[in-house]
mmCIF file of C-alpha atoms in Angstrom:
data_model
loop_
_atom_site.group_PDB
_atom_site.id
_atom_site.type_symbol
_atom_site.label_atom_id
_atom_site.label_comp_id
_atom_site.label_asym_id
_atom_site.label_seq_id
_atom_site.Cartn_x
_atom_site.Cartn_y
_atom_site.Cartn_z
ATOM 1 C CA UNK N 8 -10.131 -41.684 -13.557
ATOM 2 C CA UNK N 9 -10.340 -41.451 -9.780
ATOM 3 C CA UNK N 10 -6.778 -40.219 -9.567
ATOM 4 C CA UNK N 11 -7.443 -37.636 -12.249
ATOM 5 C CA UNK N 12 -10.457 -36.290 -10.350
ATOM 6 C CA UNK N 13 -8.408 -36.252 -7.143
ATOM 7 C CA UNK N 14 -5.619 -34.324 -8.877
ATOM 8 C CA UNK N 15 -8.103 -31.823 -10.327
ATOM 9 C CA UNK N 16 -9.606 -31.322 -6.852
ATOM 10 C CA UNK N 17 -6.180 -30.688 -5.338
ATOM 11 C CA UNK N 18 -5.310 -28.178 -8.075
ATOM 12 C CA UNK N 19 -8.595 -26.324 -7.580
ATOM 13 C CA UNK N 20 -8.002 -26.085 -3.831
ATOM 14 C CA UNK N 21 -4.392 -25.022 -4.362
ATOM 15 C CA UNK N 22 -5.556 -22.311 -6.746
ATOM 16 C CA UNK N 23 -7.632 -20.772 -3.975
ATOM 17 C CA UNK N 24 -4.452 -19.969 -2.058
ATOM 18 C CA UNK N 25 -2.609 -18.322 -4.955
ATOM 19 C CA UNK N 26 -2.137 -14.599 -4.399
ATOM 20 C CA UNK N 27 -3.390 -12.300 -7.118
ATOM 21 C CA UNK N 28 -1.487 -8.996 -7.280
ATOM 22 C CA UNK N 29 -4.242 -7.231 -9.227
ATOM 23 C CA UNK N 30 -6.853 -8.165 -6.625
ATOM 24 C CA UNK N 31 -4.456 -7.225 -3.807
ATOM 25 C CA UNK N 32 -3.710 -3.848 -5.417
ATOM 26 C CA UNK N 33 -7.435 -3.184 -5.681
ATOM 27 C CA UNK N 34 -7.963 -4.040 -2.030
ATOM 28 C CA UNK N 35 -5.057 -1.842 -0.940
ATOM 29 C CA UNK N 36 -6.444 1.021 -3.022
ATOM 30 C CA UNK N 37 -9.847 0.494 -1.438
ATOM 31 C CA UNK N 38 -8.305 0.516 2.057
ATOM 32 C CA UNK N 39 -6.425 3.744 1.220
ATOM 33 C CA UNK N 40 -9.584 5.372 -0.102
ATOM 34 C CA UNK N 41 -11.467 4.377 3.050
ATOM 35 C CA UNK N 42 -8.752 5.589 5.379
ATOM 36 C CA UNK N 43 -7.774 8.884 3.744
ATOM 37 C CA UNK N 44 -10.646 9.585 1.373
ATOM 38 C CA UNK N 45 -12.957 12.515 1.839
ATOM 39 C CA UNK N 46 -15.980 13.739 -0.051
ATOM 40 C CA UNK N 47 -14.485 17.227 0.214
ATOM 41 C CA UNK N 48 -10.957 16.562 -1.062
ATOM 42 C CA UNK N 49 -10.529 13.704 -3.571
ATOM 43 C CA UNK N 50 -7.639 11.306 -3.129
ATOM 44 C CA UNK N 51 -5.446 9.928 -5.895
ATOM 45 C CA UNK N 52 -3.936 6.511 -5.092
ATOM 46 C CA UNK N 53 -1.072 4.806 -6.860
ATOM 47 C CA UNK N 54 1.255 3.321 -7.648
ATOM 48 C CA UNK N 55 0.632 0.383 -5.333
ATOM 49 C CA UNK N 56 3.375 -2.183 -4.809
ATOM 50 C CA UNK N 57 2.528 -5.545 -3.227
ATOM 51 C CA UNK N 58 5.013 -8.166 -2.072
ATOM 52 C CA UNK N 59 3.891 -11.054 0.087
ATOM 53 C CA UNK N 60 1.832 -9.755 2.988
ATOM 54 C CA UNK N 61 3.013 -6.139 2.682
ATOM 55 C CA UNK N 62 2.170 -3.285 0.345
ATOM 56 C CA UNK N 63 2.868 0.396 -0.141
ATOM 57 C CA UNK N 64 0.348 2.766 -1.669
ATOM 58 C CA UNK N 65 1.344 6.250 -2.807
ATOM 59 C CA UNK N 66 -1.423 8.798 -2.341
ATOM 60 C CA UNK N 67 -1.968 12.473 -2.913
ATOM 61 C CA UNK N 68 -4.796 14.626 -1.693
ATOM 62 C CA UNK N 69 -4.954 18.327 -2.394
ATOM 63 C CA UNK N 70 -1.501 19.819 -1.854
ATOM 64 C CA UNK N 71 -0.279 16.911 0.269
ATOM 65 C CA UNK N 72 0.368 13.219 0.022
ATOM 66 C CA UNK N 73 2.390 10.378 1.383
ATOM 67 C CA UNK N 74 2.961 6.669 1.316
ATOM 68 C CA UNK N 75 0.906 4.170 3.283
ATOM 69 C CA UNK N 76 2.386 0.847 4.407
ATOM 70 C CA UNK N 77 -0.077 -2.021 4.721
ATOM 71 C CA UNK N 78 0.084 -5.552 6.066
ATOM 72 C CA UNK N 79 -2.280 -8.329 5.059
ATOM 73 C CA UNK N 80 -3.891 -9.816 8.121
ATOM 74 C CA UNK N 81 -6.773 -12.020 9.084
ATOM 75 C CA UNK N 82 -9.275 -9.292 8.193
ATOM 76 C CA UNK N 83 -7.643 -7.948 5.045
ATOM 77 C CA UNK N 84 -5.167 -5.139 4.446
ATOM 78 C CA UNK N 85 -4.442 -3.124 7.580
ATOM 79 C CA UNK N 86 -2.657 0.238 7.638
ATOM 80 C CA UNK N 87 0.582 -0.025 9.620
ATOM 81 C CA UNK N 88 1.924 3.472 9.147
ATOM 82 C CA UNK N 89 2.105 6.434 6.859
ATOM 83 C CA UNK N 90 5.219 8.314 5.886
ATOM 84 C CA UNK N 91 6.835 10.478 3.259
ATOM 85 C CA UNK N 92 10.093 9.717 1.484
ATOM 86 C CA UNK N 93 11.681 7.745 4.339
ATOM 87 C CA UNK N 94 9.508 4.659 3.848
ATOM 88 C CA UNK N 95 10.822 4.304 0.295
ATOM 89 C CA UNK N 96 14.073 2.794 1.615
ATOM 90 C CA UNK N 97 14.343 -0.948 2.208
ATOM 91 C CA UNK N 98 16.084 -0.492 5.577
ATOM 92 C CA UNK N 99 13.138 1.554 6.875
ATOM 93 C CA UNK N 100 10.660 -0.980 5.552
ATOM 94 C CA UNK N 101 12.577 -3.668 7.455
ATOM 95 C CA UNK N 102 12.409 -1.560 10.633
ATOM 96 C CA UNK N 103 8.653 -1.406 10.151
ATOM 97 C CA UNK N 104 8.493 -5.214 10.131
ATOM 98 C CA UNK N 105 8.620 -6.023 6.417
ATOM 99 C CA UNK N 106 10.737 -9.158 5.762
ATOM 100 C CA UNK N 107 14.101 -8.580 4.042
ATOM 101 C CA UNK N 108 13.186 -9.913 0.592
ATOM 102 C CA UNK N 109 9.848 -8.113 0.492
ATOM 103 C CA UNK N 110 11.382 -4.851 1.741
ATOM 104 C CA UNK N 111 14.030 -4.893 -0.982
ATOM 105 C CA UNK N 112 11.555 -5.785 -3.705
ATOM 106 C CA UNK N 113 9.014 -3.155 -2.617
ATOM 107 C CA UNK N 114 11.693 -0.441 -2.465
ATOM 108 C CA UNK N 115 13.029 -1.397 -5.904
ATOM 109 C CA UNK N 116 9.620 -1.595 -7.587
ATOM 110 C CA UNK N 117 8.404 1.602 -5.915
ATOM 111 C CA UNK N 118 11.461 3.489 -7.196
ATOM 112 C CA UNK N 119 10.760 2.237 -10.735
ATOM 113 C CA UNK N 120 7.070 3.137 -10.557
ATOM 114 C CA UNK N 121 7.693 6.563 -9.037
ATOM 115 C CA UNK N 122 10.235 7.380 -11.757
ATOM 116 C CA UNK N 123 7.262 7.693 -14.122
ATOM 117 C CA UNK N 124 5.294 10.106 -11.910
ATOM 118 C CA UNK N 125 5.156 13.854 -12.523
ATOM 119 C CA UNK N 126 7.624 15.800 -10.330
ATOM 120 C CA UNK N 127 4.819 17.879 -8.793
ATOM 121 C CA UNK N 128 3.065 14.735 -7.531
ATOM 122 C CA UNK N 129 6.300 13.455 -5.979
ATOM 123 C CA UNK N 130 6.761 16.858 -4.334
ATOM 124 C CA UNK N 131 3.320 16.580 -2.712
ATOM 125 C CA UNK N 132 4.202 13.152 -1.268
ATOM 126 C CA UNK N 133 7.486 14.555 0.014
ATOM 127 C CA UNK N 134 5.545 17.055 2.163
ATOM 128 C CA UNK N 135 4.537 14.301 4.565
ATOM 129 C CA UNK N 136 7.173 14.744 7.251
ATOM 130 C CA UNK N 137 7.980 11.945 9.692
ATOM 131 C CA UNK N 138 6.102 8.730 10.235
ATOM 132 C CA UNK N 139 2.696 8.305 11.802
ATOM 133 C CA UNK N 140 0.787 5.224 12.780
ATOM 134 C CA UNK N 141 -2.418 7.081 13.606
ATOM 135 C CA UNK N 142 -3.890 9.679 11.290
ATOM 136 C CA UNK N 143 -6.821 10.782 13.421
ATOM 137 C CA UNK N 144 -5.499 14.363 13.556
ATOM 138 C CA UNK N 145 -4.941 14.388 9.792
ATOM 139 C CA UNK N 146 -8.527 13.299 9.169
ATOM 140 C CA UNK N 147 -9.869 15.905 11.615
ATOM 141 C CA UNK N 148 -7.816 18.638 9.936
ATOM 142 C CA UNK N 149 -9.093 17.538 6.533
ATOM 143 C CA UNK N 150 -12.719 17.677 7.718
ATOM 144 C CA UNK N 151 -12.141 21.210 9.041
ATOM 145 C CA UNK N 152 -11.078 22.493 5.586
#
């Protein structure tokens, strides 16, 4: 009986460390809403692909959009950078610090998920040119609209 209780205790503690993709996707969406959201111009987030400690969230807002790369850290999901089409490729994800396996899986799953999106939404995400780690100017421009 003692061993059984010990085993149950170990399983309960182990379960606390199991990642939950649905919860992670919700937290990444929340982080994207907080970072890019505006009461003036609504933001549409998704799809969100999570692999290990990295995630990509597609987002559109008005006539523009992009893809946000996140990393899970001590304080939750932190925005690493934002980009357009270039961050869809595994080699660029690797350059941004995403481990090989995760980069390949994210790129593959993102391609599958984006294949179901309307062409006009993909076109809005394509308008984000380059890569930016700091969107302060973007947020200021949005507030000025």
